[in-house]
Amino acid sequence: MSLQKQKNPMSVQEPRERIKNFKEVALGYTPEEAINEAWRCLQCPTAPCVTGCPVEVPIPDFIKAVREENFEQAIDIIKTKNNLPAICGRVCPQEEQCEKVCIMGKKNEPVAIGRLERFVGDYALQKTSDKNSTYNRTTAKKEAKVAIIGSGPAGLTAAADLAKEGYQVTIFEALHATGGVLRYGIPEFRLPKGIVDQEVTEIKKLGVDIRLNVIIGKTITIEELFTAGYQAIFIGTGAGLPKFLNIPGENLNGIYSANEFLTRVNLMKAYKFPEYKTPVKIGKRVAVVGGGNVAMDSARTALRLGAEEVSIIYRRSKNELPARQEEIEHAEEEGIIFRTLNNPVAFHGEKGRVTKVECIRMELGEKDGSGRPVPVSVEDSNWFLPVDSVIIAIGQTPNPLLTSTTGNLKTEAWGGITVDENLATSIPGVFAGGDIITGAATVIKAMGAGKKAARSIIEYLEKAK
Amino acid sequence: MYRIAEKESLAPGIKRIRVEAPLIARKTRPGNFIILRIDETDERIPLTVSDFDRDKGLISLIFQEVGYTTRKLGQLEVGDYIRDLVGPLGKHLDIEPYKKVICLGGGSGTALLYPKVKAFWQKGAEVFTITGARTGELVILEDELRGFSNELYITTDDGTYGYHGQVTDILDKLLQEHSDIDLILAIGPVPMMKAVVNITPPEIKTIVSLNALMVDGTGMCGGCRVTVNGETRFTCVDGPAFDGHQVDFDELINRLSFYKDTEDHLCKLDQLAREVEG
Ligand SMILES: Cc1cc2nc3c(=O)[nH]c(=O)nc-3n(C[C@H](O)[C@H](O)[C@H](O)COP(=O)(O)OP(=O)(O)OC[C@H]3O[C@@H](n4cnc5c(N)ncnc54)[C@H](O)[C@@H]3O)c2cc1C
Ligand code: FES
């Protein structure tokens, strides 16, 4: 049988249709498509894909199970390493990880590992919605209580792993809903919130207690958690503090941080205004500053809210855009204008509302330490882009709310929590992982950290006995 | 879910509720606020904690029914629940260092002023309180304030009660009479706080409490940003109290106006729904 060179395509909503709704864009494989794609895997013994995966999912093994139509087994295999496949299959930057090193990819397109993972994850969710949990408690109940701070992917993963081992786990979440960025950041059309809900329900079935509206550092301190009998604590509070450009005019009306814009739309459901009471106002022409996933999500969300012209302003060239490949492609198909090699220098407004972004053109210079070319501004090349609103998506740093109120917790100069190789912080019994130690990164890395921290916590608790 | 334990009307359109929130009551200090969301579809709104009872686990919230959410809140009765309530948020106000203070409250801002007046008094400071309202029937907390102030002045815009004029008139007078005031605290509508700052000499510390629009209240969105001393600060975590001499009030007034039309729209829809229901 000759090998199929390209990935089996995944059906998607047509661009012209989808920009009018918030439904999921990518629709997933059918069982036949998944089995077909699974046959493209060479099952090579070296399995470089496994090392490419931050949590080392046994990729060839689960693909083999898919190929044999044994979807139940496929899910069991994935779940040995990854609790949230339906989410990771949708949001991981596979082209930078497993698919990047896939042997098939040397001459042809790599195996669509992400799409297969999503297929298996969705299959499992569908099964469990009418059946019992896919998670099984493997050991007897243990006495020790563990507190998890933050319900993003790092916290959820740590909680699930600890609960499976029988520990008494409580998650404390500052917001009124679980999921962290999965809930307030990544839009419905890319990650339906129903999936996040289902994953959280699964975790609750393991006996994990979730307490919303509790800010650790404000409502309760870390010290008080220990006093209340928690023996170990995991901090997964993410990188929630939005960066601004600090250029003139940035506080004009109509200028949002991506966090504010996406929180209004996703968490508060402003796209359903006036049924939901939180408003969002963007007008017809929108500029999004930045080139990562957050920028793509903001731009595509603006389009769906009725904007007619949405531009991405990015200071490097298209090759350097840090967003997932699929998001860039989808954004282009939807008509987002990429104004690369441009940088805003000021915002101008009338009657208090932004009307223009003043940009300067950029050129790529020498490569910097990270191997990316440094953008340099071209003198006297300023120009004006007329806008009704602007969304600033140039990154997030850790929120100091917890660290600033926890005296002896060591932090790095950039605000992240300092940890050792086992993710232990400077306070005995307190561990940290996810964006709070790396800065804004990825869902899978946060999950990987949650897993690792769970192992460290178990070790710590065993020793403390 | 957070149960409403008590409710009373302080003046037309101004209500006080006491809510069961033991964790928050335990931690709240004067100047802190909370964020609440009444129901699944509602906005998150900030309200200052105007008083707290740590033993009973209650916090008091005083609000003026000015928009959709505050009106809905005003319709809840004792025994009803608020779905989400989080706090205490913001930096509390340091009460300790001040010995002689003037506290000014405008409109429902007086409710937010009250816990600070009480705290200054309890720490032994000399307290001059000025509260202003549009008209006599909107004057609130008179007895409470009197109990914790050396001198209490009440002003109304229309002269129907107390002094006929602005709180700043009284402030001006007090500043002339007393040369040793070490703090002025003003809480109320932005134009009132701006007016206060305009007549206070820069050498007297003047603190204002800002009511920026908020979403999360934890520093996550930046929607509450204000310019203070030329720098962008987040009201919810860096404030809500700032040095009034450094605040860009005009920018704040502008930012507060941004959602005026959507709010009006909600209120109109609500009105319509009520009329239909009869
Ligand atoms: C718009 C957007 C799109 C993205 N797209 C992708 C993508 O496609 N692929 C990808 O891999 N990554 C993506 N990312 C990055 C990814 O979402 C993050 O790296 C990941 O969510 C980090 O997980 P976390 O658990 O560390 O933190 P978070 O998800 O940030 O969760 C932290 C949680 O802790 C809570 N919290 C904070 N402080 C406290 C406190 N003091 N007390 C109690 N709770 C607290 C927060 O409310 C939050 O719920 C995206 C990020 C954004 C913003
Ligand atoms: S309300 Fe979101 S940062 Fe202050």
mmCIF file of N, CA and C and ligand atoms in Angstrom, chain A residues 240-242 244 257 259-260 263 399, chain B residues 33 35 46 212-225 233-238, ligand 2:
data_model
loop_
_atom_site.group_PDB
_atom_site.id
_atom_site.type_symbol
_atom_site.label_atom_id
_atom_site.label_comp_id
_atom_site.label_asym_id
_atom_site.label_seq_id
_atom_site.Cartn_x
_atom_site.Cartn_y
_atom_site.Cartn_z
ATOM 1 N N GLY A 240 -1.306 36.179 34.897
ATOM 2 C CA GLY A 240 -2.543 36.890 34.593
ATOM 3 C C GLY A 240 -2.449 38.394 34.456
ATOM 4 N N LEU A 241 -1.246 38.951 34.559
ATOM 5 C CA LEU A 241 -1.145 40.413 34.578
ATOM 6 C C LEU A 241 -0.850 40.932 33.169
ATOM 7 N N PRO A 242 -1.755 41.731 32.603
ATOM 8 C CA PRO A 242 -1.538 42.151 31.217
ATOM 9 C C PRO A 242 -0.425 43.194 31.093
ATOM 10 N N PHE A 244 1.172 46.379 29.072
ATOM 11 C CA PHE A 244 0.750 47.462 28.189
ATOM 12 C C PHE A 244 1.978 47.989 27.463
ATOM 13 N N SER A 257 -6.873 45.733 27.080
ATOM 14 C CA SER A 257 -5.875 44.674 27.110
ATOM 15 C C SER A 257 -6.601 43.448 26.560
ATOM 16 N N ASN A 259 -6.589 40.602 27.798
ATOM 17 C CA ASN A 259 -7.219 39.957 28.953
ATOM 18 C C ASN A 259 -8.599 40.531 29.226
ATOM 19 N N GLU A 260 -8.697 41.857 29.196
ATOM 20 C CA GLU A 260 -10.004 42.455 29.473
ATOM 21 C C GLU A 260 -10.996 42.101 28.373
ATOM 22 N N THR A 263 -11.828 38.383 28.522
ATOM 23 C CA THR A 263 -12.587 38.069 29.728
ATOM 24 C C THR A 263 -14.026 38.545 29.588
ATOM 25 N N ASN A 399 0.764 37.507 38.092
ATOM 26 C CA ASN A 399 0.013 38.408 38.947
ATOM 27 C C ASN A 399 0.639 38.397 40.349
ATOM 28 N N PHE B 33 -12.795 46.520 49.269
ATOM 29 C CA PHE B 33 -14.069 46.360 48.578
ATOM 30 C C PHE B 33 -14.252 44.907 48.179
ATOM 31 N N ILE B 35 -16.206 42.230 45.034
ATOM 32 C CA ILE B 35 -16.858 42.204 43.719
ATOM 33 C C ILE B 35 -17.944 41.156 43.792
ATOM 34 N N PRO B 46 -18.002 46.119 41.550
ATOM 35 C CA PRO B 46 -17.336 46.346 42.834
ATOM 36 C C PRO B 46 -18.215 47.165 43.777
ATOM 37 N N ALA B 212 -13.266 53.339 39.535
ATOM 38 C CA ALA B 212 -13.085 52.958 38.131
ATOM 39 C C ALA B 212 -13.953 51.757 37.776
ATOM 40 N N LEU B 213 -14.214 51.576 36.484
ATOM 41 C CA LEU B 213 -14.935 50.385 36.032
ATOM 42 C C LEU B 213 -14.034 49.168 36.230
ATOM 43 N N MET B 214 -14.608 48.080 36.682
ATOM 44 C CA MET B 214 -13.799 46.883 36.942
ATOM 45 C C MET B 214 -14.459 45.643 36.348
ATOM 46 N N VAL B 215 -13.648 44.629 36.118
ATOM 47 C CA VAL B 215 -14.197 43.333 35.717
ATOM 48 C C VAL B 215 -13.845 42.296 36.785
ATOM 49 N N ASP B 216 -12.555 41.979 36.884
ATOM 50 C CA ASP B 216 -12.145 40.917 37.808
ATOM 51 C C ASP B 216 -11.837 41.443 39.208
ATOM 52 N N GLY B 217 -11.231 42.620 39.288
ATOM 53 C CA GLY B 217 -10.865 43.171 40.593
ATOM 54 C C GLY B 217 -9.589 42.587 41.169
ATOM 55 N N THR B 218 -8.844 41.832 40.364
ATOM 56 C CA THR B 218 -7.625 41.196 40.875
ATOM 57 C C THR B 218 -6.376 41.588 40.097
ATOM 58 N N GLY B 219 -6.480 42.593 39.234
ATOM 59 C CA GLY B 219 -5.302 43.015 38.473
ATOM 60 C C GLY B 219 -5.141 42.248 37.179
ATOM 61 N N MET B 220 -6.153 41.537 36.760
ATOM 62 C CA MET B 220 -6.017 40.651 35.620
ATOM 63 C C MET B 220 -6.381 41.309 34.292
ATOM 64 N N CYS B 221 -7.219 42.360 34.312
ATOM 65 C CA CYS B 221 -7.704 42.865 33.026
ATOM 66 C C CYS B 221 -7.193 44.261 32.674
ATOM 67 N N GLY B 222 -6.857 45.060 33.650
ATOM 68 C CA GLY B 222 -6.381 46.403 33.342
ATOM 69 C C GLY B 222 -7.488 47.369 32.938
ATOM 70 N N GLY B 223 -8.738 46.938 33.007
ATOM 71 C CA GLY B 223 -9.843 47.815 32.637
ATOM 72 C C GLY B 223 -9.985 48.980 33.607
ATOM 73 N N CYS B 224 -9.494 48.803 34.818
ATOM 74 C CA CYS B 224 -9.655 49.804 35.874
ATOM 75 C C CYS B 224 -8.483 50.767 35.910
ATOM 76 N N ARG B 225 -7.694 50.841 34.814
ATOM 77 C CA ARG B 225 -6.476 51.644 34.911
ATOM 78 C C ARG B 225 -6.748 53.149 34.978
ATOM 79 N N ARG B 233 -1.818 53.033 36.702
ATOM 80 C CA ARG B 233 -1.982 52.154 37.862
ATOM 81 C C ARG B 233 -3.329 51.455 37.752
ATOM 82 N N PHE B 234 -3.439 50.284 38.384
ATOM 83 C CA PHE B 234 -4.703 49.556 38.386
ATOM 84 C C PHE B 234 -5.449 49.890 39.680
ATOM 85 N N THR B 235 -6.651 50.463 39.547
ATOM 86 C CA THR B 235 -7.410 50.866 40.736
ATOM 87 C C THR B 235 -7.661 49.691 41.676
ATOM 88 N N CYS B 236 -7.933 48.503 41.110
ATOM 89 C CA CYS B 236 -8.362 47.388 41.963
ATOM 90 C C CYS B 236 -7.257 46.857 42.855
ATOM 91 N N VAL B 237 -6.012 46.881 42.389
ATOM 92 C CA VAL B 237 -4.937 46.353 43.239
ATOM 93 C C VAL B 237 -4.028 47.440 43.806
ATOM 94 N N ASP B 238 -3.794 48.502 43.051
ATOM 95 C CA ASP B 238 -2.931 49.585 43.553
ATOM 96 C C ASP B 238 -3.741 50.565 44.389
HETATM 97 S S1 FES C 2 -10.551 45.233 37.492
HETATM 98 FE FE1 FES C 2 -9.376 44.045 36.157
HETATM 99 S S2 FES C 2 -7.420 44.747 36.609
HETATM 100 FE FE2 FES C 2 -8.590 45.904 37.939
#
